Short mmCIF file of C-alpha atoms in Angstrom, two decimals:
data_model
loop_
_atom_site.label_atom_id
_atom_site.label_comp_id
_atom_site.label_asym_id
_atom_site.label_seq_id
_atom_site.Cartn_x
_atom_site.Cartn_y
_atom_site.Cartn_z
CA MET A 1 -12.23 -18.83 -23.58
CA SER A 2 -14.33 -22.01 -23.61
CA PRO A 3 -15.78 -23.99 -26.88
CA ALA A 4 -19.15 -24.99 -26.73
CA VAL A 5 -19.15 -29.05 -27.67
CA ALA A 6 -21.42 -30.53 -30.29
CA CYS A 7 -21.66 -33.58 -32.02
CA PRO A 8 -23.13 -34.53 -35.47
CA ARG A 9 -26.36 -35.96 -35.57
CA GLN A 10 -27.54 -36.78 -39.09
CA GLY A 11 -25.24 -34.23 -40.78
CA GLN A 12 -25.74 -31.66 -38.69
CA LEU A 13 -24.10 -30.46 -35.25
CA GLU A 14 -26.51 -31.01 -31.74
CA LEU A 15 -25.26 -28.99 -28.90
CA LEU A 16 -24.20 -30.85 -25.96
CA ASP A 17 -23.10 -28.19 -23.70
CA GLY A 18 -23.10 -24.37 -24.58
CA PHE A 19 -26.37 -23.60 -24.74
CA LYS A 20 -26.07 -20.57 -22.61
CA ARG A 21 -23.25 -19.32 -24.77
CA GLN A 22 -25.46 -19.76 -28.44
CA SER A 23 -28.20 -17.95 -26.63
CA ALA A 24 -26.54 -14.92 -25.42
CA ALA A 25 -24.05 -14.82 -28.86
CA ALA A 26 -26.66 -14.97 -30.68
CA GLN A 27 -27.79 -11.58 -29.13
CA VAL A 28 -24.46 -9.96 -29.75
CA PRO A 29 -24.57 -7.22 -32.87
CA GLY A 30 -21.88 -8.55 -35.88
CA LEU A 31 -21.08 -11.96 -33.75
CA ARG A 32 -21.77 -14.47 -36.76
CA THR A 33 -20.12 -17.71 -35.47
CA LEU A 34 -19.18 -19.74 -32.22
CA SER A 35 -16.15 -21.65 -31.39
CA VAL A 36 -17.18 -25.41 -30.72
CA ARG A 37 -15.35 -28.27 -30.29
CA VAL A 38 -17.37 -30.82 -32.10
CA VAL A 39 -16.68 -34.82 -30.42
CA GLU A 40 -17.66 -38.15 -32.21
CA LEU A 41 -20.33 -39.94 -29.27
CA ASP A 42 -23.10 -42.51 -30.10
CA GLU A 43 -26.51 -41.95 -28.29
CA ARG A 44 -25.76 -43.47 -25.14
CA THR A 45 -22.21 -41.44 -25.01
CA ALA A 46 -23.81 -38.08 -25.88
CA LYS A 47 -26.24 -38.33 -22.94
CA ALA A 48 -23.68 -39.51 -20.77
CA ALA A 49 -21.42 -36.47 -21.71
CA ILE A 50 -23.73 -34.27 -20.86
CA LEU A 51 -23.48 -34.37 -16.98
CA GLY A 52 -19.75 -34.94 -17.42
CA LEU A 53 -19.78 -31.68 -19.21
CA ASN A 54 -21.04 -29.62 -16.37
CA SER A 55 -19.44 -31.54 -13.61
CA GLY A 56 -16.63 -28.82 -13.50
CA GLN A 57 -19.01 -26.33 -13.50
CA ARG A 58 -22.78 -25.73 -11.98
CA GLY A 59 -23.66 -29.41 -11.62
CA ALA A 60 -26.70 -30.13 -13.38
CA GLY A 61 -29.96 -30.34 -11.42
CA GLU A 62 -31.84 -33.58 -10.31
CA LEU A 63 -34.38 -33.08 -12.86
CA GLU A 64 -32.04 -32.75 -15.57
CA GLU A 65 -30.07 -35.95 -14.16
CA ALA A 66 -33.31 -38.10 -13.73
CA TRP A 67 -33.91 -37.12 -17.90
CA ILE A 68 -30.86 -38.55 -18.57
CA VAL A 69 -30.65 -41.51 -16.77
CA GLN A 70 -34.55 -42.28 -18.26
CA GLY A 71 -33.34 -41.78 -21.33
CA LEU A 72 -30.52 -44.43 -20.97
CA VAL A 73 -32.56 -46.96 -19.29
CA ARG A 74 -36.41 -46.55 -21.06
CA GLU A 75 -35.45 -45.55 -24.33
CA ASP A 76 -31.69 -46.81 -25.42
CA GLY A 77 -32.71 -50.30 -23.26
CA LEU A 78 -29.55 -50.10 -20.73
CA SER A 79 -29.68 -51.91 -17.44
CA GLN A 80 -29.53 -49.64 -14.12
CA VAL A 81 -26.07 -51.26 -13.64
CA GLU A 82 -24.64 -50.03 -16.97
CA ALA A 83 -26.30 -46.81 -16.80
CA ALA A 84 -24.51 -46.17 -13.64
CA ASN A 85 -21.18 -47.85 -15.04
CA LEU A 86 -21.27 -45.43 -17.92
CA LEU A 87 -22.03 -42.25 -15.64
CA GLY A 88 -19.38 -43.22 -13.42
CA ARG A 89 -22.42 -43.27 -10.47
CA HIS A 90 -23.19 -46.27 -7.94
CA LYS A 91 -26.71 -47.94 -8.85
CA SER A 92 -28.34 -46.88 -6.27
CA TRP A 93 -28.30 -43.36 -7.75
CA VAL A 94 -29.33 -44.57 -11.01
CA CYS A 95 -32.64 -46.39 -9.02
CA ARG A 96 -33.15 -43.09 -7.66
CA ARG A 97 -33.07 -40.57 -10.02
CA LEU A 98 -35.06 -43.00 -12.31
CA ALA A 99 -37.68 -43.44 -9.90
CA PHE A 100 -37.94 -39.55 -8.97
CA LEU A 101 -39.75 -39.30 -12.66
CA GLU A 102 -41.19 -42.68 -12.79
CA ARG A 103 -43.29 -42.63 -9.62
CA LEU A 104 -45.03 -39.03 -10.94
CA SER A 105 -48.40 -39.25 -12.26
CA THR A 106 -48.52 -38.41 -16.34
CA ALA A 107 -50.20 -34.84 -15.51
CA VAL A 108 -47.27 -33.59 -12.80
CA LYS A 109 -44.69 -35.04 -14.83
CA GLU A 110 -45.79 -33.02 -17.71
CA ASP A 111 -46.11 -29.55 -15.46
CA LEU A 112 -42.44 -30.58 -14.37
CA ARG A 113 -41.11 -30.56 -18.29
CA LEU A 114 -42.46 -27.00 -18.60
CA GLY A 115 -40.97 -25.88 -15.63
CA LEU A 116 -44.60 -25.37 -13.98
CA LEU A 117 -43.46 -27.07 -11.06
CA GLY A 118 -39.93 -27.30 -8.93
CA PRO A 119 -38.38 -30.44 -8.52
CA SER A 120 -38.46 -30.26 -4.69
CA LEU A 121 -42.35 -30.63 -4.35
CA ALA A 122 -42.19 -33.25 -7.00
CA ARG A 123 -39.57 -35.05 -4.97
CA GLN A 124 -42.44 -34.93 -1.96
CA LEU A 125 -45.16 -35.84 -4.33
CA THR A 126 -43.54 -39.06 -5.03
CA ARG A 127 -44.27 -40.14 -1.59
CA LEU A 128 -48.20 -40.58 -2.93
CA PRO A 129 -49.77 -42.86 -5.04
CA ALA A 130 -49.69 -41.32 -8.72
CA GLY A 131 -53.88 -41.10 -8.68
CA ASN A 132 -53.48 -38.27 -5.49
CA GLN A 133 -50.80 -36.30 -6.59
CA GLU A 134 -52.77 -33.89 -9.09
CA ALA A 135 -55.54 -33.37 -5.84
CA LEU A 136 -52.52 -32.42 -3.36
CA LEU A 137 -50.72 -30.07 -6.32
CA ALA A 138 -54.33 -28.36 -6.77
CA LEU A 139 -54.41 -27.92 -2.96
CA VAL A 140 -51.01 -26.61 -2.43
CA ARG A 141 -51.64 -24.27 -5.43
CA ARG A 142 -54.50 -23.41 -4.15
CA GLN A 143 -54.07 -22.89 -0.55
CA SER A 144 -50.04 -21.82 -1.49
CA LEU A 145 -49.10 -24.14 1.39
CA THR A 146 -45.17 -24.20 2.14
CA ALA A 147 -42.82 -27.08 1.66
CA GLN A 148 -43.43 -28.15 5.66
CA GLU A 149 -46.94 -28.10 4.89
CA VAL A 150 -46.74 -30.09 2.05
CA SER A 151 -44.97 -32.55 4.38
CA GLY A 152 -47.33 -32.60 6.81
CA VAL A 153 -50.02 -32.99 4.58
CA ILE A 154 -48.49 -36.20 2.99
CA ASP A 155 -47.99 -37.66 6.28
CA LEU A 156 -51.57 -37.13 7.21
CA LEU A 157 -53.04 -38.88 3.66
CA HIS A 158 -50.44 -42.25 4.85
CA GLY A 159 -53.31 -44.51 6.01
CA ALA A 160 -56.15 -42.31 5.87
CA SER A 161 -59.67 -43.34 5.21
CA PRO A 162 -61.71 -42.05 2.23
CA GLU A 163 -63.10 -39.70 4.91
CA GLN A 164 -59.98 -38.41 6.68
CA THR A 165 -58.15 -37.94 3.35
CA ALA A 166 -61.14 -36.13 2.28
CA PHE A 167 -60.75 -33.97 5.68
CA VAL A 168 -57.44 -33.25 5.15
CA LEU A 169 -57.66 -31.97 1.57
CA ASP A 170 -60.55 -30.00 2.04
CA GLN A 171 -58.82 -27.73 5.16
CA PRO A 172 -55.25 -29.16 5.85
CA ARG A 173 -54.30 -26.37 8.35
CA ALA A 174 -57.05 -27.38 10.29
CA ALA A 175 -55.96 -30.98 9.58
CA LEU A 176 -52.31 -30.31 10.24
CA SER A 177 -53.17 -28.19 13.66
CA ALA A 178 -55.82 -31.43 14.77
CA ALA A 179 -53.09 -33.92 14.01
CA ARG A 180 -49.91 -32.07 15.63
CA GLY A 181 -52.17 -30.45 18.92
CA VAL A 182 -49.76 -27.09 18.17
CA PRO A 183 -52.01 -23.99 19.95
CA THR A 184 -53.11 -21.63 17.40
CA ALA A 185 -50.79 -18.63 19.21
CA LEU A 186 -47.23 -18.52 20.38
CA ARG A 187 -48.23 -17.10 23.51
CA ASP A 188 -51.59 -17.41 25.65
CA PRO A 189 -52.67 -14.65 27.06
CA ARG A 190 -54.26 -16.40 30.37
CA LEU A 191 -50.98 -18.33 30.71
CA SER A 192 -48.23 -16.88 33.10
CA GLN A 193 -45.02 -16.67 31.98
CA ALA A 194 -44.55 -20.19 33.62
CA GLY A 195 -47.85 -21.69 31.95
CA ASN A 196 -46.94 -20.46 28.37
CA TRP A 197 -43.68 -22.01 28.93
CA LEU A 198 -44.62 -25.32 30.21
CA ALA A 199 -47.33 -25.00 27.20
CA ARG A 200 -44.92 -25.06 24.59
CA GLN A 201 -42.62 -28.09 25.97
CA LEU A 202 -46.29 -30.25 25.91
CA ALA A 203 -47.53 -28.92 22.49
CA GLN A 204 -43.88 -30.22 21.07
CA ALA A 205 -44.01 -33.76 22.99
CA ARG A 206 -47.25 -33.88 21.49
CA GLU A 207 -46.31 -33.26 17.66
CA VAL A 208 -43.19 -36.01 18.49
CA LEU A 209 -45.34 -38.84 19.46
CA THR A 210 -47.80 -37.73 17.09
CA ARG A 211 -45.33 -38.04 14.06
CA VAL A 212 -44.60 -41.35 16.04
CA GLU A 213 -47.80 -42.54 15.88
CA ASN A 214 -48.61 -41.74 12.63
CA TRP A 215 -45.43 -43.48 11.26
CA LEU A 216 -46.38 -46.89 13.59
CA ARG A 217 -49.62 -46.63 12.02
CA THR A 218 -48.34 -47.14 8.50
CA PRO A 219 -45.05 -49.32 8.57
CA GLY A 220 -44.75 -50.51 5.55
CA GLU A 221 -41.18 -51.37 4.91
CA ARG A 222 -40.35 -49.99 8.44
CA ALA A 223 -41.93 -52.41 10.63
CA LEU A 224 -40.90 -53.42 13.89
CA GLN A 225 -38.66 -56.56 14.60
CA PRO A 226 -40.08 -58.59 17.90
CA ARG A 227 -36.22 -58.32 18.59
CA ASP A 228 -37.00 -54.70 18.44
CA VAL A 229 -39.67 -54.47 20.66
CA GLU A 230 -37.91 -56.14 23.30
CA LEU A 231 -35.17 -53.35 23.33
CA LEU A 232 -37.66 -50.64 23.32
CA GLN A 233 -39.36 -51.66 25.42
CA PRO A 234 -37.86 -50.59 28.44
CA GLY A 235 -37.56 -46.90 27.15
CA LEU A 236 -41.26 -47.24 26.32
CA LEU A 237 -42.00 -47.45 30.24
CA LEU A 238 -39.76 -44.96 31.09
CA LEU A 239 -41.64 -42.39 29.06
CA GLY A 240 -44.90 -43.08 30.11
CA ASP A 241 -43.68 -43.29 33.70
CA GLN A 242 -42.34 -39.67 33.04
CA ALA A 243 -45.23 -38.32 31.61
CA ARG A 244 -47.55 -39.69 34.62
CA LEU A 245 -44.67 -38.04 36.75
CA VAL A 246 -44.88 -34.44 34.67
CA ALA A 247 -48.87 -34.89 34.88
CA GLU A 248 -48.71 -35.19 38.91
CA LEU A 249 -45.89 -32.10 39.27
CA THR A 250 -47.92 -30.35 37.61
CA LEU A 251 -51.96 -31.12 38.71
CA GLY A 252 -50.39 -31.74 42.04
CA PRO A 253 -50.42 -28.74 44.09
CA GLN A 254 -53.44 -27.55 42.42
CA ARG A 255 -55.29 -31.14 43.83
CA ASP A 256 -53.75 -30.28 47.24
CA ARG A 257 -55.30 -26.93 47.05
CA ARG A 258 -58.53 -28.14 46.33
CA HIS A 259 -57.94 -30.80 49.34
CA HIS A 260 -57.20 -27.71 51.57
CA GLU A 261 -60.18 -25.63 50.99
#
């Protein structure tokens, strides 16, 4: 009903679309031929056609898109603008797909090519220098870290000293717990219902502040401008006042009771 698509290459037909159909047809007894639509395309257009032929069905994944973009830019010599025009995409899309592969170390890229590494984890690894990616990947496999834990570990590694990096890679969950200040138990049996509620709110507030602190310590391209600081100052002062007020409201009755005694 839907023929495969191929183009001539060196006297043979090279399949562009229909790999699963070809594999399935080979398993059908007595089926010796497969309907194929032959198109005349040069090397560059053939690569672009792989994406176009899948656009009406299940779209190509980010990994497949990245391989095609890299082939057009690095092998065929197209500029990113030319590749974007050929694929019908924006230049920023081409840039993101290219960076997805080229920010990965050679070993990590090979694991990705062999299917030993998923695109979502690979995308996280691009946030690290290539020299640190293999160590983190080994840690993920050894400790069976979740996606959220991997993201947190990468946040901790940004701007970390060699000693801090060694600790994070040796005890990732302990490092995450220390950085976030989150209690190990969801409910502390020593606290009342009201005490547990307040403990959870304080833990969430500290976690947010820890993320902001890490963000500020490694600004990179996110460095605040003087105008930003000027506009944010009232909110920061208010935050400090509210924190002191919460502490006073929480600790005040206890101090008053001790003073009365």
